[in-house]
mmCIF file of C-alpha atoms and ligand atoms in Angstrom:
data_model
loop_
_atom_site.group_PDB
_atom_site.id
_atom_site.type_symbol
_atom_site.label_atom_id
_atom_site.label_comp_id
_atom_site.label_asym_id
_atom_site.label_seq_id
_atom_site.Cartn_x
_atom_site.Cartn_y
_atom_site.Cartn_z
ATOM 1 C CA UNK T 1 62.684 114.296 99.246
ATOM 2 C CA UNK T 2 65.845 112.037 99.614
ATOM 3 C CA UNK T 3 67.129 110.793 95.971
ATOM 4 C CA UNK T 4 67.666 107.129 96.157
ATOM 5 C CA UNK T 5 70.860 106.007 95.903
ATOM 6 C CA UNK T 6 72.118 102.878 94.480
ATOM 7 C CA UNK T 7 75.373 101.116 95.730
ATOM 8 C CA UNK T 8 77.367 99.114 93.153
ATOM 9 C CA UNK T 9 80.164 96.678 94.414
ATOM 10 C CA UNK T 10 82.292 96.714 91.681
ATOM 11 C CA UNK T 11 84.413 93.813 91.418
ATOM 12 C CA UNK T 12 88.239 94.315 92.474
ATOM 13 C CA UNK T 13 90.939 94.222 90.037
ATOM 14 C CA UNK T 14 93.361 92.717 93.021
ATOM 15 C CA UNK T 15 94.167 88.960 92.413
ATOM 16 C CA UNK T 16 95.868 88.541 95.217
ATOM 17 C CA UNK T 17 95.525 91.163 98.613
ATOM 18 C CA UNK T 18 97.743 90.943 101.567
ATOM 19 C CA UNK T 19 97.184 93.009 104.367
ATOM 20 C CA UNK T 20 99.844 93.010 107.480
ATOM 21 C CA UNK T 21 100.557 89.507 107.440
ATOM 22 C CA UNK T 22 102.737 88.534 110.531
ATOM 23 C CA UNK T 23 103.767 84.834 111.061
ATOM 24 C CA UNK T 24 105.189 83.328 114.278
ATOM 25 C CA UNK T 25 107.565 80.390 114.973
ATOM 26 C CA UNK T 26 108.277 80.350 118.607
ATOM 27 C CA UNK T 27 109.852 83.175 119.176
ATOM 28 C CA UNK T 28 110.862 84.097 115.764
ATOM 29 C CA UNK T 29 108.897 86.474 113.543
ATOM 30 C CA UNK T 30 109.107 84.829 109.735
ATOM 31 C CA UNK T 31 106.666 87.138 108.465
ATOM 32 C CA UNK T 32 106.643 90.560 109.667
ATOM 33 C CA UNK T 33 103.597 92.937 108.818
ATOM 34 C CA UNK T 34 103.786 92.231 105.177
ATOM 35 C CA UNK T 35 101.200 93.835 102.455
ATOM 36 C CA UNK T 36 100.950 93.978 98.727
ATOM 37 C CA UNK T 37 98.010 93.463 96.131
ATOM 38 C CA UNK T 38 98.953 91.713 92.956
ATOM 39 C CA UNK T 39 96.404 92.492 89.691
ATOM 40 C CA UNK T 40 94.746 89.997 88.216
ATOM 41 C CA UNK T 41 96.662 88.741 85.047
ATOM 42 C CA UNK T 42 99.903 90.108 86.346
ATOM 43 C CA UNK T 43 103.337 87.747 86.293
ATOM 44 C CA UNK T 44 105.004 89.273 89.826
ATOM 45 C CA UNK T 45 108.497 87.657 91.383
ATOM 46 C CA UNK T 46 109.068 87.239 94.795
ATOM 47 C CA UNK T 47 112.478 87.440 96.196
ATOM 48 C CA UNK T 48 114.254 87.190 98.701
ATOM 49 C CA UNK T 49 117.525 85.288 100.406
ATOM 50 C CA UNK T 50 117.203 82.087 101.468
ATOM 51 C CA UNK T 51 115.219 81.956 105.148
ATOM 52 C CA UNK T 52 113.628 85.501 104.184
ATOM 53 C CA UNK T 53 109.940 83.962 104.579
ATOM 54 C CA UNK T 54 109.342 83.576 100.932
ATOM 55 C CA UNK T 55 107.761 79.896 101.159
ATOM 56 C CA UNK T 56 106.019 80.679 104.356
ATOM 57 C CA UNK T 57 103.996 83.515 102.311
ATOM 58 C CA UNK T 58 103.070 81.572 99.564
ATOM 59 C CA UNK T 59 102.104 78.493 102.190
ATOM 60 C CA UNK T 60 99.707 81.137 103.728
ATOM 61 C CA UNK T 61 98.652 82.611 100.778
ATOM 62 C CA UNK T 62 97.154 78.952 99.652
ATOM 63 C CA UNK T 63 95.869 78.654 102.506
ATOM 64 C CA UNK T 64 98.235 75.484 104.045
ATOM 65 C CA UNK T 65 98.825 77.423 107.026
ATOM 66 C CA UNK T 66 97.546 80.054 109.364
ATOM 67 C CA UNK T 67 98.817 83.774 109.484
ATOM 68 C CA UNK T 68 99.729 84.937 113.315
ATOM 69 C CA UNK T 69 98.023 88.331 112.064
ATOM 70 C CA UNK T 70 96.637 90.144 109.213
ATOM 71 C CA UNK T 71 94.443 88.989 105.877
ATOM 72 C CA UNK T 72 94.906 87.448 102.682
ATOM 73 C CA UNK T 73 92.568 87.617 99.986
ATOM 74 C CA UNK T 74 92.548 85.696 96.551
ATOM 75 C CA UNK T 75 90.319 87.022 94.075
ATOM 76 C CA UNK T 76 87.883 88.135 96.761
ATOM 77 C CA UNK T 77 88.480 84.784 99.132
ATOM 78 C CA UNK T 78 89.744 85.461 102.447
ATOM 79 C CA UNK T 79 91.867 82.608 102.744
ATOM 80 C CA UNK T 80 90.843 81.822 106.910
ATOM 81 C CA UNK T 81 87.358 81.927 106.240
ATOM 82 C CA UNK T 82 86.860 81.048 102.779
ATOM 83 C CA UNK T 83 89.336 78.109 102.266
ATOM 84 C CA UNK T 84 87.721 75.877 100.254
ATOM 85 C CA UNK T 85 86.858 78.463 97.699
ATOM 86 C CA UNK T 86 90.496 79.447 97.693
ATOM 87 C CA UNK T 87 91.703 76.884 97.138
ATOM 88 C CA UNK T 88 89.610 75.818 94.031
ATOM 89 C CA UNK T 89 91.091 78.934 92.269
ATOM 90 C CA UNK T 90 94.528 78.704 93.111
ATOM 91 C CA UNK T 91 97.454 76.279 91.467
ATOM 92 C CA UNK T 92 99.915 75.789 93.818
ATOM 93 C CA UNK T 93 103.676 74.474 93.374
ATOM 94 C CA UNK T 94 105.059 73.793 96.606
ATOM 95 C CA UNK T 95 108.899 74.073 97.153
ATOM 96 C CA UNK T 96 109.931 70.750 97.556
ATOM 97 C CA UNK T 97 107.503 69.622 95.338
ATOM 98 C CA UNK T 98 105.680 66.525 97.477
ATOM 99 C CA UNK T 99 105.294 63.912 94.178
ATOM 100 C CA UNK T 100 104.020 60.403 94.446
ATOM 101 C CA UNK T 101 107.218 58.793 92.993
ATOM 102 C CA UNK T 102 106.060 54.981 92.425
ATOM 103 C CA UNK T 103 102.948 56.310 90.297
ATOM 104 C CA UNK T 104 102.607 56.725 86.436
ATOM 105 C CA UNK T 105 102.652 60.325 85.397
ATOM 106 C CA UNK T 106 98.936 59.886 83.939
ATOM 107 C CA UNK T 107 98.060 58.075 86.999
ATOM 108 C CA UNK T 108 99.132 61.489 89.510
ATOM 109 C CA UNK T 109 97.359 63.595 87.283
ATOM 110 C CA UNK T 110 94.354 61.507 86.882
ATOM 111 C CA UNK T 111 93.985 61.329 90.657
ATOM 112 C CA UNK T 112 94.537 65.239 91.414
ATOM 113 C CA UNK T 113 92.030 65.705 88.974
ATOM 114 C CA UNK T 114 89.723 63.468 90.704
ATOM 115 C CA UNK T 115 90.596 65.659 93.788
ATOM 116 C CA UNK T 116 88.901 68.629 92.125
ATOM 117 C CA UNK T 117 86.043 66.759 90.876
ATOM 118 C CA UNK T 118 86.892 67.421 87.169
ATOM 119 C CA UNK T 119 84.626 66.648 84.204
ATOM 120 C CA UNK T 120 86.011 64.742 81.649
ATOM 121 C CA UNK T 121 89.027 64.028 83.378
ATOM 122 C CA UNK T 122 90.593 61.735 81.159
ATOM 123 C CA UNK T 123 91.200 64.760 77.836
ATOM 124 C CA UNK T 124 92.021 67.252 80.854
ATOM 125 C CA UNK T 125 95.052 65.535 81.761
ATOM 126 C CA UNK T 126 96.031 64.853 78.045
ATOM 127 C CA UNK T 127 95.863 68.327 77.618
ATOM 128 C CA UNK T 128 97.979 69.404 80.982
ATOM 129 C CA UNK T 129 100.559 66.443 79.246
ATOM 130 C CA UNK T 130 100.348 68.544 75.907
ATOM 131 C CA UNK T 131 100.722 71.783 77.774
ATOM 132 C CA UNK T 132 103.378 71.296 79.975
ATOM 133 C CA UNK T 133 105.529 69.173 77.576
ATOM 134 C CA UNK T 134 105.335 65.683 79.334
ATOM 135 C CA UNK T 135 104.656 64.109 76.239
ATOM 136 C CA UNK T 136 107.187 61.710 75.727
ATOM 137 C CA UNK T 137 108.081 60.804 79.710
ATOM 138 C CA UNK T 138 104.334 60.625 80.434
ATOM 139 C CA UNK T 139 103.999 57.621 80.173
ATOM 140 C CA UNK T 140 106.225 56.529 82.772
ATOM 141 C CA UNK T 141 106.599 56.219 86.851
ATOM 142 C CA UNK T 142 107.324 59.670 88.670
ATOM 143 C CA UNK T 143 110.164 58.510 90.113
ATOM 144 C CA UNK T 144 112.024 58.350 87.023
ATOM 145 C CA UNK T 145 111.989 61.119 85.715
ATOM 146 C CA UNK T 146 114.987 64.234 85.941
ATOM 147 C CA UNK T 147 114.119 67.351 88.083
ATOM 148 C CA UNK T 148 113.150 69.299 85.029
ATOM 149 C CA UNK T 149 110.310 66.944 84.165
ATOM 150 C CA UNK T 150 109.038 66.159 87.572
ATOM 151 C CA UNK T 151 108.811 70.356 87.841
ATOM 152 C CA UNK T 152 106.650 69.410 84.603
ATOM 153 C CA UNK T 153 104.439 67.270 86.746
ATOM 154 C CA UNK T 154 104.586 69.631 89.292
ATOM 155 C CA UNK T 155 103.041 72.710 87.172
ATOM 156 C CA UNK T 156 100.683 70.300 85.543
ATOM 157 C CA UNK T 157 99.349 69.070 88.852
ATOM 158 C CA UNK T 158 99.126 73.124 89.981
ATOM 159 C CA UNK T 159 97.337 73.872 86.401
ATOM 160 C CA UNK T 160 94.800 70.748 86.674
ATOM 161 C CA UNK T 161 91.533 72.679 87.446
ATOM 162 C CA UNK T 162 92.250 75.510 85.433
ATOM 163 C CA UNK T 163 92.830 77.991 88.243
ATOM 164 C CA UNK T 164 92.954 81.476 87.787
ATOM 165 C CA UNK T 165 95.952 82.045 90.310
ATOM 166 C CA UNK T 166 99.305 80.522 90.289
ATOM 167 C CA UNK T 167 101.466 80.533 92.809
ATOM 168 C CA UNK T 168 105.140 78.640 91.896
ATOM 169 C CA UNK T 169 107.510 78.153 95.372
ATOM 170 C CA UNK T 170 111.139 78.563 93.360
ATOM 171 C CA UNK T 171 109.968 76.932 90.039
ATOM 172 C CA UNK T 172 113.176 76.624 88.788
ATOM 173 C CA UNK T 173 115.523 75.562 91.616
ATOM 174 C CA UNK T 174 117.783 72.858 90.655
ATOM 175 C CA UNK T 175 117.222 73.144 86.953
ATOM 176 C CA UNK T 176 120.277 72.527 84.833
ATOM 177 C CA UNK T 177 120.371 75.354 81.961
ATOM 178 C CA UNK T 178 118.161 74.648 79.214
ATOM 179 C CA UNK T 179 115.186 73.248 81.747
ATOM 180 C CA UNK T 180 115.430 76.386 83.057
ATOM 181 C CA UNK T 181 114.929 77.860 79.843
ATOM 182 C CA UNK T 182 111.799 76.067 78.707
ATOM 183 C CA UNK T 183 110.150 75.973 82.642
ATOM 184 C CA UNK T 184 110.810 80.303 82.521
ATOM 185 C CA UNK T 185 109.022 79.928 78.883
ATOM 186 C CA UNK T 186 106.271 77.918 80.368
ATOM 187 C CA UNK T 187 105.114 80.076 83.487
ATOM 188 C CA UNK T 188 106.022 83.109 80.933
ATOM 189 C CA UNK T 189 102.925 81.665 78.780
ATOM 190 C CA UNK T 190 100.733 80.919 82.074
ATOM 191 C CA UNK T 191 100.801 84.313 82.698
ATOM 192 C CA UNK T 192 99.120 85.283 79.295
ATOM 193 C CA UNK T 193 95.541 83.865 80.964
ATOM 194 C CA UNK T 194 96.709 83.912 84.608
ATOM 195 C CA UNK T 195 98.044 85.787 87.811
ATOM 196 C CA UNK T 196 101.363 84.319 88.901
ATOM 197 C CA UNK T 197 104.147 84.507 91.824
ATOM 198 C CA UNK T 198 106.373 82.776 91.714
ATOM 199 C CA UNK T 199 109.600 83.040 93.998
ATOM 200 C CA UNK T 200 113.217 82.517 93.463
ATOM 201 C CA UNK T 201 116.242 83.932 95.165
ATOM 202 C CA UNK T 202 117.780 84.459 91.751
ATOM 203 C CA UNK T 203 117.477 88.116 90.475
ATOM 204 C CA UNK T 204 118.088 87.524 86.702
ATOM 205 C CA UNK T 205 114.798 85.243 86.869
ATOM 206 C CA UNK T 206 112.289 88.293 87.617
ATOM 207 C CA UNK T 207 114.422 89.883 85.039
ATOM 208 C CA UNK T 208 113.803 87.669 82.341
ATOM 209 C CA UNK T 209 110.155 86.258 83.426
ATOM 210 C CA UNK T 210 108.310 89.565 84.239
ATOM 211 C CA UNK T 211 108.073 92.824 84.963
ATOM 212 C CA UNK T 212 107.510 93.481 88.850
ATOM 213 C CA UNK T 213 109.513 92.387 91.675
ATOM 214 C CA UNK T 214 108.431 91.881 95.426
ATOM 215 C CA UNK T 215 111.364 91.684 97.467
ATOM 216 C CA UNK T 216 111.272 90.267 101.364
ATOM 217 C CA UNK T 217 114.451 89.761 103.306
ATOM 218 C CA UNK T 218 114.269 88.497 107.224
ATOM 219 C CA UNK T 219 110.151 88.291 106.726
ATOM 220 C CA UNK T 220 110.137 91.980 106.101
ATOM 221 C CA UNK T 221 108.967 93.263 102.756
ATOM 222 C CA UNK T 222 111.826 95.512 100.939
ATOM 223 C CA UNK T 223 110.651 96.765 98.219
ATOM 224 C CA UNK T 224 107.978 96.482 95.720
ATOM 225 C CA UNK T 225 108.548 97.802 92.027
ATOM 226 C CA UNK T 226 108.547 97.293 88.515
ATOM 227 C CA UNK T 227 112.073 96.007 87.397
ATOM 228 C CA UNK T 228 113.102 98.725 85.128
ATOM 229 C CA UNK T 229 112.318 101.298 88.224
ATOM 230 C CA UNK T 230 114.414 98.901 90.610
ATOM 231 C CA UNK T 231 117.352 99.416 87.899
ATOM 232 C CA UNK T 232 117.119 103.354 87.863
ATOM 233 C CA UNK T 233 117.353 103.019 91.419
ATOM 234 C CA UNK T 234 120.066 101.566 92.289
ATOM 235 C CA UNK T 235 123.333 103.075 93.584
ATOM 236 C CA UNK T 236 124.576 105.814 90.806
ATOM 237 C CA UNK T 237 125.114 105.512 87.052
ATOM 238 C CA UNK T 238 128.282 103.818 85.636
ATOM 239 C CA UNK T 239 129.838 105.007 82.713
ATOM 240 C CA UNK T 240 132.282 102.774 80.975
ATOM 241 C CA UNK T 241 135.337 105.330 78.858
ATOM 242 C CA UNK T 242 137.991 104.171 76.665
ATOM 243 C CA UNK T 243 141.298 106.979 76.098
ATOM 244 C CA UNK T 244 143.524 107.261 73.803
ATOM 245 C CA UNK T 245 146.502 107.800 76.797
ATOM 246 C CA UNK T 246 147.266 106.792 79.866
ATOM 247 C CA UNK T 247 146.297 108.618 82.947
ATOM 248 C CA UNK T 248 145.922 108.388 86.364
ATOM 249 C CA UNK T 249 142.590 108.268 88.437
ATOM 250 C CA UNK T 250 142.918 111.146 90.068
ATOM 251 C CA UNK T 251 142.072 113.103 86.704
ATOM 252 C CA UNK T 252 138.435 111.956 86.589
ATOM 253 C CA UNK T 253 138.093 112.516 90.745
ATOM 254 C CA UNK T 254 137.847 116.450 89.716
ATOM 255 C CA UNK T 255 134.659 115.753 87.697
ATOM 256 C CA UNK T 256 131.923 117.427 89.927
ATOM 257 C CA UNK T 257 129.112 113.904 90.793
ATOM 258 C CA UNK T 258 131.943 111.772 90.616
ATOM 259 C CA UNK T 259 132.134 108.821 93.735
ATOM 260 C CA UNK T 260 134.346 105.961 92.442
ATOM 261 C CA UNK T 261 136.868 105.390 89.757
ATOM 262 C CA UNK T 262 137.909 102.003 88.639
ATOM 263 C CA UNK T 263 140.772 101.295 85.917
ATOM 264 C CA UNK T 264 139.628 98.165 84.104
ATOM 265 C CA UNK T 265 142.436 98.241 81.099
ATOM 266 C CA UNK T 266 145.454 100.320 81.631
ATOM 267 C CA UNK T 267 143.217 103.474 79.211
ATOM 268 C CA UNK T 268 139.722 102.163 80.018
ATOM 269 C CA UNK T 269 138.110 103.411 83.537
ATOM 270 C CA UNK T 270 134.858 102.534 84.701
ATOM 271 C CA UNK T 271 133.674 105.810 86.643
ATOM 272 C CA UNK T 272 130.663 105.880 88.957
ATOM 273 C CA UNK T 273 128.485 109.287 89.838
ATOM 274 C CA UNK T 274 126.156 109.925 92.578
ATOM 275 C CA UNK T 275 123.451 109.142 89.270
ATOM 276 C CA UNK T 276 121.742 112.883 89.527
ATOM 277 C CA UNK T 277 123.207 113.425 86.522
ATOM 278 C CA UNK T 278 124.411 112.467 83.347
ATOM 279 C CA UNK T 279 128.288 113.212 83.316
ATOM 280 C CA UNK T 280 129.454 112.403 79.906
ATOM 281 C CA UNK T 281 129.087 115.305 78.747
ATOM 282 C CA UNK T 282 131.855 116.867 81.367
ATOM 283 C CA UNK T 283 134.073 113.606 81.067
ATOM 284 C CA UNK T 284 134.368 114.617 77.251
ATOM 285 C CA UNK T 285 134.957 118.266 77.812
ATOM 286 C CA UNK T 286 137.615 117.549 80.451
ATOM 287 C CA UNK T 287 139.216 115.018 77.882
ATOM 288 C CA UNK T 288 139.298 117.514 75.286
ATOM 289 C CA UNK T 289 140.288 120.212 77.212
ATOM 290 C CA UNK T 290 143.619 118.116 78.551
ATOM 291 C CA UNK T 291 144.369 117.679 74.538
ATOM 292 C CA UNK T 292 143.201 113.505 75.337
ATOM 293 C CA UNK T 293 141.651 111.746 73.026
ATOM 294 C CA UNK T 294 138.181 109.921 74.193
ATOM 295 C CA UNK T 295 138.017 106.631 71.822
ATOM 296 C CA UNK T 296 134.876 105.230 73.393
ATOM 297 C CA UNK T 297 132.616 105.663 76.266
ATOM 298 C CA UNK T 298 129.315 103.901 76.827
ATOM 299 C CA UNK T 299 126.795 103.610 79.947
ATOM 300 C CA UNK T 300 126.363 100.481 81.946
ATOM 301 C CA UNK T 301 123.115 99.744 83.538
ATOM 302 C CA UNK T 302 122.993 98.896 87.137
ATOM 303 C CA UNK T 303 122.500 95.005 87.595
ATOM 304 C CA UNK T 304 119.432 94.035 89.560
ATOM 305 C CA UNK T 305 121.724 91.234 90.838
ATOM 306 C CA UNK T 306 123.920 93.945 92.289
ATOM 307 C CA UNK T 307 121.159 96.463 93.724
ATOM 308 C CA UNK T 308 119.124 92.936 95.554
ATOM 309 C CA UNK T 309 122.545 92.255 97.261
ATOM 310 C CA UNK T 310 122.613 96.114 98.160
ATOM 311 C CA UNK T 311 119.050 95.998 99.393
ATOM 312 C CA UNK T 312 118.619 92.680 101.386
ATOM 313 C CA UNK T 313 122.140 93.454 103.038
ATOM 314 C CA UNK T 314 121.599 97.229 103.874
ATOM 315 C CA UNK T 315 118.677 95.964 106.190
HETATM 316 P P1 LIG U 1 112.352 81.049 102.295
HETATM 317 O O1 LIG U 1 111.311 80.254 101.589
HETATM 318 O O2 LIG U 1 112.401 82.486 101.898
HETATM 319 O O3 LIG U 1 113.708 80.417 102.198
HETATM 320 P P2 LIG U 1 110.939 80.228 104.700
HETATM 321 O O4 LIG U 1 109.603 80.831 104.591
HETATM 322 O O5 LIG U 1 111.057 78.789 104.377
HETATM 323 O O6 LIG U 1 111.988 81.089 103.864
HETATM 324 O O7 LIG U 1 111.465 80.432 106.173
HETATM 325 C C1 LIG U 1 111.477 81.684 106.827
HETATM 326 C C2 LIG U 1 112.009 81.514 108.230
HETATM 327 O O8 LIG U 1 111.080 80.788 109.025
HETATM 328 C C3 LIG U 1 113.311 80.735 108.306
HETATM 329 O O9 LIG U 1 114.118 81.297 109.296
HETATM 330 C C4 LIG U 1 112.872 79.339 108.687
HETATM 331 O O10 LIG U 1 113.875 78.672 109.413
HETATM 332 C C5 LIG U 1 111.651 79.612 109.567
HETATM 333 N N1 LIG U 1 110.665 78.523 109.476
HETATM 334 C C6 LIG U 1 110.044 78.108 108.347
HETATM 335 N N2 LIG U 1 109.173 77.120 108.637
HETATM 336 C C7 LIG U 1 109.263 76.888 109.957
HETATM 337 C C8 LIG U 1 108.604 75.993 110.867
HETATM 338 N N3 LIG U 1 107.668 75.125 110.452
HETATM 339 N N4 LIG U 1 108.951 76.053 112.173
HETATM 340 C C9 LIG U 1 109.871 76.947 112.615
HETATM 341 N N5 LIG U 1 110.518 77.826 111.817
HETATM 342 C C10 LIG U 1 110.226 77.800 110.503
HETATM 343 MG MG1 LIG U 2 111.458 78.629 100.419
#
């Protein structure tokens, strides 16, 4: 007697799969055997220096060009073999974001709709308008209107058919302050219903947009973790003091974990440990023990700005 046995495919909870993706130009390697799976629903930023291979990912990825080697996946389409399908799930921003400058804002959108073979086309792209906060400048010719609003048309045009993937190719480059403000605010709320990347070379953007960042330098992956663990693991723990006298740096040097010692105010030191552990408690002892008075002392967190330069230079 053999019991039968059923077998389930359960559906994947990867968005987005990558599986040693190598790309070729000439004799230069852009993309060297890079993998990662994003979930679906997850807001991810990829980074990288300029050159690192960022764009060429995401133009693979969508399926615009051909990987030398290795798979990608998007919500169960392999992007080679399955491009059409894709492609009708995933909104795409390209870098230099290709617009159609002599048309009408309504008239772009109306057409890219008509690309997708949309149903009631005419509400959908009042409702991208509403969405993406073209209101007021839709009604006028592409070519008119300031970066930050043409990056509106952009994510509109990537949003048209309701995909369930976005992916944004630096989103935000060339924004002036507060565009950059409401575009971060917009992909923040994509990413309630939606799985977005979305690259930049500017670390403070993951920061403030989500919670995971994929880093690539020279079209080799670098890391791949959540921001708060990227923090944690950068180069030692700073701890900002304020005395009551002046002394000289060579006091704190004696404090066991101790690897750099920086006066920033003739009685307030920045000091710097090997980050194993926590060495207030010994820079108060040896103030109170050399009769010093400690008026503040505070710890600074490790800038993600500073730790990306220390990891895309290192390799
Ligand atoms: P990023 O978007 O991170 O700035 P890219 O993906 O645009 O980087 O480029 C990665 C590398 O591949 C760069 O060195 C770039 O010069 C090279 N590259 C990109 N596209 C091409 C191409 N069509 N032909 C040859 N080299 C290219
Ligand atoms: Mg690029």
């Amino acid at each position: 007697m053999y019991a039968s046995v059923t077998f389930v495919l359960l559906p994947s909870n990867m968005s987005i799969i990558v599986k040693n993706v190598c790309k070729q130009y000439g004799s230069q390697w852009a993309l060297d055997d890079v993998s990662f799976e994003i979930p679906k629903g997850q807001i991810v930023g990829f980074l990288g220096p300029n050159g690192a291979g960022k764009s060429t990912m995401m133009k693979i990825i969508t399926s615009f060009i051909p990987a030398t080697k290795g798979v990608v996946e998007v919500n169960g389409f392999d992007v080679t073999t399955k491009s059409m399908e894709a492609r009708r799930i995933i909104g795409y921003l390209p870098e230099h974001n290709p617009l159609y400058l002599e048309m009408y804002v309504r008239e772009y959108l109306t057409f890219m709709a008509g690309i997708y073979k949309m149903d009631q086309v005419k509400s959908r792209v009042e409702n991208m308008i509403e969405r993406v906060g073209l209101g007021i400048e839709a009604h006028k010719k592409i070519g008119t209107l300031s970066k930050g609003y043409r990056q509106r048309v952009g994510l509109a045009q990537a949003l048209i058919h309701d995909p369930q993937v976005l992916i944004l190719d630096e989103p935000t480059s060339g924004l002036d302050p507060n565009q950059l403000i409401e575009i971060r605010s917009l992909i923040q709320d994509m990413g309630k219903e939606k799985t977005v990347m979305f690259s930049t070379h500017i670390m403070q953007e993951v920061e403030a947009i989500c919670s995971r960042a994929i880093i690539i330098n020279k079209g080799k992956l670098i890391t791949d973790q959540s921001t708060s663990e990227l923090k944690k693991w950068g180069s030692g723990s700073i701890v900002l003091v304020e005395v009551g006298d002046e002394i000289s740096s060579g006091f704190w040097k004696s404090i066991d974990g101790v690897i750099a010692v920086k006066m920033l105010a003739p009685k307030q030191w920045e000091i710097t440990s090997d980050g194993l552990r926590d060495i207030r408690r010994d820079i108060s002892d040896k103030l109170s023990k050399a009769g010093l008075v400690l008026l503040a002392m505070s710890t600074k967190e490790n800038r993600l700005e500073d730790i990306f330069k220390d990891l895309t230079q290192k390799k």
